[in-house]
PDB file of C-alpha atoms and ligand atoms in Angstrom:
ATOM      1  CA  UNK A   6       0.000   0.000   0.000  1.00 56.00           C
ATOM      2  CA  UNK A   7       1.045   3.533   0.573  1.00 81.00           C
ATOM      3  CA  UNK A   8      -0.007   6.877  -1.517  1.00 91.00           C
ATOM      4  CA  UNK A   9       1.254   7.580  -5.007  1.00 95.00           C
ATOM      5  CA  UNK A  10       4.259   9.695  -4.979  1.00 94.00           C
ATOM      6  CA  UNK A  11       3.928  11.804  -8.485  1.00 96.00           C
ATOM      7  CA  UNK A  12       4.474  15.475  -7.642  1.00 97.00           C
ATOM      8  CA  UNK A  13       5.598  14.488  -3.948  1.00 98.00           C
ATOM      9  CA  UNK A  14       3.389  17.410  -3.481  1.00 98.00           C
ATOM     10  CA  UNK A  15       0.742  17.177  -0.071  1.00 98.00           C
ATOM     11  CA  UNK A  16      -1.718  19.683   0.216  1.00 98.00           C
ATOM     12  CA  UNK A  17      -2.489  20.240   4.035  1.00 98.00           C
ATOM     13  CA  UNK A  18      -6.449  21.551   3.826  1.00 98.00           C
ATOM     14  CA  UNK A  19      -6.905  23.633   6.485  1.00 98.00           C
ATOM     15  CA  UNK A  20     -10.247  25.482   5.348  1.00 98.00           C
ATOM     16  CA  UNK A  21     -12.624  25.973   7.386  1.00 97.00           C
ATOM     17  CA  UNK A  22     -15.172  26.063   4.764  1.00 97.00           C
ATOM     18  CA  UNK A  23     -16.562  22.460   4.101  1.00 97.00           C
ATOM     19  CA  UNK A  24     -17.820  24.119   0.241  1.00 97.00           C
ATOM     20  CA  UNK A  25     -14.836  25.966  -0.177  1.00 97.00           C
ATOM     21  CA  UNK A  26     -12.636  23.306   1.101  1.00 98.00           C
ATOM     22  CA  UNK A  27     -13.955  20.539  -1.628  1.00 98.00           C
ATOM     23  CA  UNK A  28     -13.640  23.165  -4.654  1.00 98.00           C
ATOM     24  CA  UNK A  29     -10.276  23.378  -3.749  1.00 98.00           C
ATOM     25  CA  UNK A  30      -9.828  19.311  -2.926  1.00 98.00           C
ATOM     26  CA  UNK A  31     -11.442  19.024  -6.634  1.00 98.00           C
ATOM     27  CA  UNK A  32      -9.464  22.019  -8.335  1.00 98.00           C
ATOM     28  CA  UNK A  33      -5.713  20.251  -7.016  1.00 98.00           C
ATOM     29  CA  UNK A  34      -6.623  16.412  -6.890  1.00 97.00           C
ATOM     30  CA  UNK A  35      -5.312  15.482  -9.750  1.00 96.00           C
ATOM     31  CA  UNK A  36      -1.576  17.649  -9.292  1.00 98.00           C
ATOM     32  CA  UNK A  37      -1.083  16.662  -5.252  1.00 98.00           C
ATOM     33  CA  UNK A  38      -0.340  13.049  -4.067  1.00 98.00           C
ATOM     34  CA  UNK A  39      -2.942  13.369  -1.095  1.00 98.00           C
ATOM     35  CA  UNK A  40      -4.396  15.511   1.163  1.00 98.00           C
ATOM     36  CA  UNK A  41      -3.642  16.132   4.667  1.00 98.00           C
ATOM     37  CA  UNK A  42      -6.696  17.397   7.095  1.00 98.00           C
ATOM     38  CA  UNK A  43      -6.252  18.392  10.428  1.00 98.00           C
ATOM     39  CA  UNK A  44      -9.020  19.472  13.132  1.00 98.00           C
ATOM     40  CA  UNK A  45      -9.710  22.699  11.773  1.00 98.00           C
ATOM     41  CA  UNK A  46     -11.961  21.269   9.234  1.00 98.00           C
ATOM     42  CA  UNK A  47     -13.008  17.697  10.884  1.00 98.00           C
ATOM     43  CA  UNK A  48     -14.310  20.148  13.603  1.00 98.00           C
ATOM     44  CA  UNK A  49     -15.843  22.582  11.139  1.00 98.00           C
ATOM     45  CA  UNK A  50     -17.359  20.154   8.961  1.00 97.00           C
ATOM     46  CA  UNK A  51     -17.702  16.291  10.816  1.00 98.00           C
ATOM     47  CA  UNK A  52     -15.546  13.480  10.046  1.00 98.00           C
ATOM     48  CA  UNK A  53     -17.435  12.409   7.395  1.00 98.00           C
ATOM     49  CA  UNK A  54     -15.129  14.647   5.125  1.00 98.00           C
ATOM     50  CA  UNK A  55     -12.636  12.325   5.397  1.00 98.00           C
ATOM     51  CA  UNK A  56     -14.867   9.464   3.280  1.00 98.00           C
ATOM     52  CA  UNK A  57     -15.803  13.038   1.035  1.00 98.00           C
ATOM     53  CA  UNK A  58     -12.271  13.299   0.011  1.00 98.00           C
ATOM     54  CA  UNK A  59     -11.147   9.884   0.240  1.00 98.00           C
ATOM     55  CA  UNK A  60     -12.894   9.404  -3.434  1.00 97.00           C
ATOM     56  CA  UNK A  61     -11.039  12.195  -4.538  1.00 97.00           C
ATOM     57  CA  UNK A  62      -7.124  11.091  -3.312  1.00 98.00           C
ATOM     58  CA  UNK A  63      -5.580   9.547  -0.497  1.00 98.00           C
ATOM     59  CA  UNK A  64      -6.639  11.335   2.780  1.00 98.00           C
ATOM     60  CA  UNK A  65      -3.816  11.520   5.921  1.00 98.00           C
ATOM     61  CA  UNK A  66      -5.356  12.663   8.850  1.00 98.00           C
ATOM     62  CA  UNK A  67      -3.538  14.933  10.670  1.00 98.00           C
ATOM     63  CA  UNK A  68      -5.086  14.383  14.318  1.00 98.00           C
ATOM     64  CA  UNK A  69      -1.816  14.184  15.933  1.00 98.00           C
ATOM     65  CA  UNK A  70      -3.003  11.638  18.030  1.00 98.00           C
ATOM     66  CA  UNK A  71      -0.947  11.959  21.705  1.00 98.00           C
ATOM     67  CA  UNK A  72      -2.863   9.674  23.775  1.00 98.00           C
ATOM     68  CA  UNK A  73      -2.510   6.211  25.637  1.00 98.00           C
ATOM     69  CA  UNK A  74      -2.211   3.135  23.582  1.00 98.00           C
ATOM     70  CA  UNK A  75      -5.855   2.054  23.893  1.00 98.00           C
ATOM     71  CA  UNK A  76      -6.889   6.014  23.108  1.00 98.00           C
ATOM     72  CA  UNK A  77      -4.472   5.956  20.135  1.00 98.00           C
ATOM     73  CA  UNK A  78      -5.909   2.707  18.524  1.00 98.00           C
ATOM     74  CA  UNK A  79      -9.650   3.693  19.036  1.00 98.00           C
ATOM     75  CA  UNK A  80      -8.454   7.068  16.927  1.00 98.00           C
ATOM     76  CA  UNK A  81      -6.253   5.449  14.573  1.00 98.00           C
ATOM     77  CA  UNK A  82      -9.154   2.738  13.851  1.00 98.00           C
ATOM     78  CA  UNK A  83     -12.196   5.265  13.502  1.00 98.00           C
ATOM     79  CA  UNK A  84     -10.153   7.511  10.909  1.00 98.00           C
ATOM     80  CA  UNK A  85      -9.232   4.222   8.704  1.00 98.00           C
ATOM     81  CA  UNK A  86     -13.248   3.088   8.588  1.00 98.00           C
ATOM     82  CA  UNK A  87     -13.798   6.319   7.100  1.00 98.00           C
ATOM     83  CA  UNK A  88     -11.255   6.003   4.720  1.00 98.00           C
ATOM     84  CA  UNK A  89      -7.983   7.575   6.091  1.00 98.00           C
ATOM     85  CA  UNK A  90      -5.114   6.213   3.964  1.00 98.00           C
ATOM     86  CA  UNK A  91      -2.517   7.430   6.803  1.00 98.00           C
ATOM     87  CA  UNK A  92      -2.976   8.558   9.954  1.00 98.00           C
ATOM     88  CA  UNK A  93      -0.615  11.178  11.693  1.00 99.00           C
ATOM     89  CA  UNK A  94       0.399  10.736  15.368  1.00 98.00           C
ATOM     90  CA  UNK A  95       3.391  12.421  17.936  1.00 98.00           C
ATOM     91  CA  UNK A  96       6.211  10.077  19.299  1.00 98.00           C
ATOM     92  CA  UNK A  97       7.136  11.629  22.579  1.00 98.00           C
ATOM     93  CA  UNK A  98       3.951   9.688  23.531  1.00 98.00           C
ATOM     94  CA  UNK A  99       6.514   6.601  23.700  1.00 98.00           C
ATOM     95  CA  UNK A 100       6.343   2.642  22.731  1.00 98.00           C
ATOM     96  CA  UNK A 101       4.060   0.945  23.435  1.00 98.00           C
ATOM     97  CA  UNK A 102       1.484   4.077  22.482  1.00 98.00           C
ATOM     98  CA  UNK A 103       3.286   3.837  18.539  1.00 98.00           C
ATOM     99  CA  UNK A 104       3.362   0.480  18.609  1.00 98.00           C
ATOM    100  CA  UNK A 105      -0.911   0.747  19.153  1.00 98.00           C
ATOM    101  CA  UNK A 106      -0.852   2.786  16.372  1.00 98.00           C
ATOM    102  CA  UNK A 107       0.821   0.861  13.708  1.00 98.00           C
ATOM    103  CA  UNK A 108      -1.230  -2.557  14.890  1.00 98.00           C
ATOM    104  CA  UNK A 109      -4.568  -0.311  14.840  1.00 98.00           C
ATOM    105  CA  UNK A 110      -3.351   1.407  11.001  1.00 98.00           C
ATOM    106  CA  UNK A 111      -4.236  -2.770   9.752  1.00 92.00           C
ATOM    107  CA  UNK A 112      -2.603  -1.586   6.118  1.00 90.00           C
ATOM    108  CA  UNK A 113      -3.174   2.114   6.221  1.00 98.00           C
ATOM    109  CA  UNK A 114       0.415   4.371   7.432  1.00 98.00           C
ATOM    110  CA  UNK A 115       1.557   5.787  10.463  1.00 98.00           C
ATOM    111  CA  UNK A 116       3.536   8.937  10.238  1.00 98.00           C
ATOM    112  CA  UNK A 117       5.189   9.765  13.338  1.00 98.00           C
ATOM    113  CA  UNK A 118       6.417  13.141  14.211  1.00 98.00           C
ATOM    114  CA  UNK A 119       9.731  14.384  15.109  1.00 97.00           C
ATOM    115  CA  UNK A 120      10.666  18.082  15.125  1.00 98.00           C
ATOM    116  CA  UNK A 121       7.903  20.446  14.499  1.00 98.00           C
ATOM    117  CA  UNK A 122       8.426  23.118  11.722  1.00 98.00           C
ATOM    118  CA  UNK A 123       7.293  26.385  14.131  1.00 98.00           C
ATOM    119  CA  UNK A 124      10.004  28.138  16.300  1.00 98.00           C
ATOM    120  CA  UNK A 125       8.495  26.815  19.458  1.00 98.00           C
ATOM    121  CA  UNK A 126       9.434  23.245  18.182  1.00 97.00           C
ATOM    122  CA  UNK A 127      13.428  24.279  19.338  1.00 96.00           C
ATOM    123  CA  UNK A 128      11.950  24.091  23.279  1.00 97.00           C
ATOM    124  CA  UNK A 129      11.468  20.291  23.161  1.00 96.00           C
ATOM    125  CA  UNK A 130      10.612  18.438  20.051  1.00 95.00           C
ATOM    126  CA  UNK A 131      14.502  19.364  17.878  1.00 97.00           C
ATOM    127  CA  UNK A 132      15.701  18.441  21.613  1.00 97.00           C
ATOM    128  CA  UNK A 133      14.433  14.592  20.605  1.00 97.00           C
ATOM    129  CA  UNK A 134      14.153  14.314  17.287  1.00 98.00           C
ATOM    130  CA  UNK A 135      16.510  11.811  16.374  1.00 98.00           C
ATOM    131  CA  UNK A 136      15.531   9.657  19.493  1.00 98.00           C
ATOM    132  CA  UNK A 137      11.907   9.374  18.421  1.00 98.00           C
ATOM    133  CA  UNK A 138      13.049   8.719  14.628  1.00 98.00           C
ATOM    134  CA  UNK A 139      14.562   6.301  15.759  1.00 98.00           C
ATOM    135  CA  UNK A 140      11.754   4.896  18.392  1.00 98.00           C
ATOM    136  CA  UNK A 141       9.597   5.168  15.323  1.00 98.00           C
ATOM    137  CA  UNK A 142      11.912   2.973  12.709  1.00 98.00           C
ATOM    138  CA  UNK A 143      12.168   0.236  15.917  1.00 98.00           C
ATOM    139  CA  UNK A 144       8.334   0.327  16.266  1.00 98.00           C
ATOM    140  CA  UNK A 145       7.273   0.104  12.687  1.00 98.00           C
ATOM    141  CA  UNK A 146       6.036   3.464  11.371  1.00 98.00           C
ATOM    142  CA  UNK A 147       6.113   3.978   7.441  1.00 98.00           C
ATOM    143  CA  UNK A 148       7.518   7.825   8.151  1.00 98.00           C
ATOM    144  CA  UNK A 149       7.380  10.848   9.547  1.00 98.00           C
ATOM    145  CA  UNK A 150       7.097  14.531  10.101  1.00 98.00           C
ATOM    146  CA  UNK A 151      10.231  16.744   9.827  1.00 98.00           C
ATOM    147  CA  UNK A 152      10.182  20.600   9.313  1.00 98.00           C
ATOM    148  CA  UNK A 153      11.252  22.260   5.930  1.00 98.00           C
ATOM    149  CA  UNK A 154      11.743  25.371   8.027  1.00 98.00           C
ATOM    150  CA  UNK A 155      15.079  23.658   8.843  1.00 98.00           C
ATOM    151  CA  UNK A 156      16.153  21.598   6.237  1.00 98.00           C
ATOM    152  CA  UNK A 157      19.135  20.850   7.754  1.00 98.00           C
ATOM    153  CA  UNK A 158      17.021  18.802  10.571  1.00 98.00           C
ATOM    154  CA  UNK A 159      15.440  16.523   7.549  1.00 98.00           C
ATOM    155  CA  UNK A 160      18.651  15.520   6.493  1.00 98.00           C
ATOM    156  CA  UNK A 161      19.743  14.368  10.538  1.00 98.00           C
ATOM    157  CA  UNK A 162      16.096  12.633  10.940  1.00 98.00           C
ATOM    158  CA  UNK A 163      16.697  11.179   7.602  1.00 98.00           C
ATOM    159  CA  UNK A 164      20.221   9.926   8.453  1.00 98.00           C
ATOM    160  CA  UNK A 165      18.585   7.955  11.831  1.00 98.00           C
ATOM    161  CA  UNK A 166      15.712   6.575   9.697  1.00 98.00           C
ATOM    162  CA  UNK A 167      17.254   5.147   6.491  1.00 98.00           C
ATOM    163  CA  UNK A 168      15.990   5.509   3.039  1.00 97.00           C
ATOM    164  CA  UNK A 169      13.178   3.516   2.854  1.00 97.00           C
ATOM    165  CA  UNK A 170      10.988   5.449   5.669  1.00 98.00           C
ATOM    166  CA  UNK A 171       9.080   8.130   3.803  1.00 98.00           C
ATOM    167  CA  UNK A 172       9.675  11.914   5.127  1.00 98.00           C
ATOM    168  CA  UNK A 173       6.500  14.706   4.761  1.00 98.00           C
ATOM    169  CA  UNK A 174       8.114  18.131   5.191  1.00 98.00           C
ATOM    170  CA  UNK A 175       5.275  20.894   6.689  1.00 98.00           C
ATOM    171  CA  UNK A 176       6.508  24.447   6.598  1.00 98.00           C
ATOM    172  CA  UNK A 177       7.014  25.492   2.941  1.00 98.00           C
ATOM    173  CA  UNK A 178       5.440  28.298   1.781  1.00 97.00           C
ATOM    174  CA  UNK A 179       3.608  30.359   5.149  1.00 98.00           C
ATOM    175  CA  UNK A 180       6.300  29.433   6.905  1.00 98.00           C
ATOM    176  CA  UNK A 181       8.726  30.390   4.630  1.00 98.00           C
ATOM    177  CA  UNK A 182      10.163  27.005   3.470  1.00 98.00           C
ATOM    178  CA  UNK A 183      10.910  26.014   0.098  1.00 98.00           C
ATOM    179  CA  UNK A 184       9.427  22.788  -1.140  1.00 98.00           C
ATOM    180  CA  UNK A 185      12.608  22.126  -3.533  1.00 98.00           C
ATOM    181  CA  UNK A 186      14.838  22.486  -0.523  1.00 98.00           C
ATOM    182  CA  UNK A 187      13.110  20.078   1.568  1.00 98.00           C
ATOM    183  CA  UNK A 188      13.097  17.211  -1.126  1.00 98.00           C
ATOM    184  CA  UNK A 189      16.791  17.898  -1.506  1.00 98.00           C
ATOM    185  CA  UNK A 190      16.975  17.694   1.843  1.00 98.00           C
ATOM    186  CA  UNK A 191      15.718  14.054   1.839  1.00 98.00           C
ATOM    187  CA  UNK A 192      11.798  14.924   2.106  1.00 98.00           C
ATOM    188  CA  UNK A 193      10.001  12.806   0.003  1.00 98.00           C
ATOM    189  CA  UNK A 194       6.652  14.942  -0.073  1.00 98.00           C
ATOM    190  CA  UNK A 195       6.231  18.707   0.828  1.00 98.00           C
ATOM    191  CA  UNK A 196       3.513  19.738   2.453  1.00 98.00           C
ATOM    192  CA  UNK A 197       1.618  22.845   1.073  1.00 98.00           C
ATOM    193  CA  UNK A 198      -1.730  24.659   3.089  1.00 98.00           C
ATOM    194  CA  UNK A 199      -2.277  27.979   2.988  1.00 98.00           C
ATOM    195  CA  UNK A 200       0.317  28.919  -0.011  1.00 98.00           C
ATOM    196  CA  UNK A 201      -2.212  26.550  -1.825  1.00 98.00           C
ATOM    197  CA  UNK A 202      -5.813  26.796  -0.295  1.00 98.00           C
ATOM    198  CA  UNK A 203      -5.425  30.090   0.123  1.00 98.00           C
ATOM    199  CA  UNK A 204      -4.173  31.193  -2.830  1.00 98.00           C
ATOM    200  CA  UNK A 205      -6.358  32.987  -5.507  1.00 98.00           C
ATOM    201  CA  UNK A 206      -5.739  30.154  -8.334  1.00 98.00           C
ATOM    202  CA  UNK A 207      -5.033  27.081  -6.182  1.00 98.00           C
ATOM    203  CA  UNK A 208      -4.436  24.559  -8.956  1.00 98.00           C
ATOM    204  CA  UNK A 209      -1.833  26.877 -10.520  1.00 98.00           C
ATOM    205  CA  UNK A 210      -0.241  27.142  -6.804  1.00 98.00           C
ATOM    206  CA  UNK A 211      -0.151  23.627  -6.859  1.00 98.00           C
ATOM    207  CA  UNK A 212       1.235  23.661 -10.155  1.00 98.00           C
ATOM    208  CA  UNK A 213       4.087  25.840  -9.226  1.00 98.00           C
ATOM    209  CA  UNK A 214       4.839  23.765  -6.022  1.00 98.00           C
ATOM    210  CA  UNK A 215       5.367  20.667  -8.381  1.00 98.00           C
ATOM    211  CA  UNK A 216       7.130  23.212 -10.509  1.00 98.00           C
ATOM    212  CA  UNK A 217       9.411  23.561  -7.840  1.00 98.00           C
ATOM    213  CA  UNK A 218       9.710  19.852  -6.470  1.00 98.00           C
ATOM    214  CA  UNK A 219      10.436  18.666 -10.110  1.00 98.00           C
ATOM    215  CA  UNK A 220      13.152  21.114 -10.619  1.00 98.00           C
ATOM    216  CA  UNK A 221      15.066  18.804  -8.722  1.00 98.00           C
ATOM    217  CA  UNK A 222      14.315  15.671  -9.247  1.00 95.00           C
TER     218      UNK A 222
HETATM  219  P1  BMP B  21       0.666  25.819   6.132  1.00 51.74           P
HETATM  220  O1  BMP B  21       1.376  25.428   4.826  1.00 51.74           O
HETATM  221  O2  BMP B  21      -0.571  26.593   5.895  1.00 51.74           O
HETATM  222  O3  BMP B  21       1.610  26.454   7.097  1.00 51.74           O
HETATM  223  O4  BMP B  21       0.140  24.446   6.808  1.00 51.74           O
HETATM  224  C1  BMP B  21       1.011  23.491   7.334  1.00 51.74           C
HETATM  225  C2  BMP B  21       0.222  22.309   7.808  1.00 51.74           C
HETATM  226  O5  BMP B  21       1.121  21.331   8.342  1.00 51.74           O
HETATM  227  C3  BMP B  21      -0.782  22.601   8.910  1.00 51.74           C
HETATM  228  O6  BMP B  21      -1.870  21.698   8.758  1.00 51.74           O
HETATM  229  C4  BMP B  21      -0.016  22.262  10.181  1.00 51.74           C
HETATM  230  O7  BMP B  21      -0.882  21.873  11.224  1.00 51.74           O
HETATM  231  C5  BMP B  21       0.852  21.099   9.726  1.00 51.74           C
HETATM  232  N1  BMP B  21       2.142  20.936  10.451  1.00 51.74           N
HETATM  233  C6  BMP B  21       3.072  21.960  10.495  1.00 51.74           C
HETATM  234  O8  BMP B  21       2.871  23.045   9.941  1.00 51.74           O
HETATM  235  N2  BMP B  21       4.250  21.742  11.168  1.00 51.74           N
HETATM  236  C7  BMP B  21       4.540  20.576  11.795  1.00 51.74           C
HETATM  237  O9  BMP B  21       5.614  20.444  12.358  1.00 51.74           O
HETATM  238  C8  BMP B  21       3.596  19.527  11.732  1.00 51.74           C
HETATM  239  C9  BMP B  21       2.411  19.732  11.037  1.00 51.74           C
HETATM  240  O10 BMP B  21       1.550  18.747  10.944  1.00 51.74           O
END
């Protein structure tokens, strides 16, 4: 299993806007390799817009799921019935809680994160990074979540995980990363939200993004 990985482009769809949020699903379907919700619109619009855009492209849902192993598997299990194709969940949570998550995922992914891409990621998730890489290789994740903001930190989490663990890379575009420079880095996808959903002509956005990835490739 495991999304296609075309434009190694994600876009992260943060709209609030259920109607606004499927134009924009429909306008960049067929340029992204998924699309990554968060709460912002499962709270907005229900959780059944993860089976809405599940017939458009692969759907990871971004719940960052912190929790106790039998919390974590209850999550992990209710977003796959709808139709999540990954599921996105924090490491510092330890073990046996990741090791709930992958047995839960039964053939969807488990992305794992390590350093977060905002500045107040230096006060304690860059401080473990590479230990919960590598917690996350030992308990069977298929990748994880490392911040274009710092490309440099892609390249160390991608140095403890090996190259077959897939890397998504939040932080381009709002936050001032560049897409190309985390898939040199080692990313295999950048993820794209506002720079895309917010953008007056999303599909070209998205088509620049690719643009961008492509360039080297
Ligand atoms: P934007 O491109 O609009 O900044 O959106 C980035 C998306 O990636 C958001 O959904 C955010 O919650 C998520 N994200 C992030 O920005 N940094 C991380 O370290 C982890 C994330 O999941």
């Amino acid at each position: 299993m495991g999304m296609k990985s075309d434009s190694r482009l994600v876009l992260a769809l943060d709209e609030t806007d259920g109607r606004k949020a499927l134009e924009v699903a429909e306008k960049v379907a067929g340029t992204v390799d998924a699309i990554k919700i968060n709460w912002p619109l499962v709270l907005s619009e229900g959780p059944g817009m993860i089976t809405r855009l599940a017939d458009l492209t692969d759907v990871i849902c971004d719940f960052k799921v912190a929790d106790i192993p039998n919390t974590v598997r209850l999550i992990v299990e209710n977003a796959v019935s709808r139709g999540a194709s990954a599921v996105i969940v924090h490491a510092f949570t330890g073990d046996d809680s990741l090791r709930a998550a992958v047995e839960a995922a039964s053939g969807a992914e488990i992305y794992a994160v390590t350093e977060m891409s905002h500045p107040g990621a230096k006060m304690f998730t860059a401080m473990h990074a590479e230990e919960m890489a590598r917690l996350g290789v030992e308990c069977g994740v298929d990748g994880f979540i490392a911040p274009a903001t710092r490309p440099d930190r892609i390249r160390a989490v991608r140095s403890v995980v090996g190259p077959s663990k897939k890397i998504l890379s939040p932080g381009v575009g709002a936050q001032g990363g560049k897409a190309s420079d985390a898939i040199s880095a080692g990313a295999d996808y950048a993820i794209v939200g506002r720079a895309i959903y917010g953008a007056e002509d999303p599909a070209s956005a998205a088509e620049a993004f690719r643009g961008d990835i492509m360039s080297v490739l």
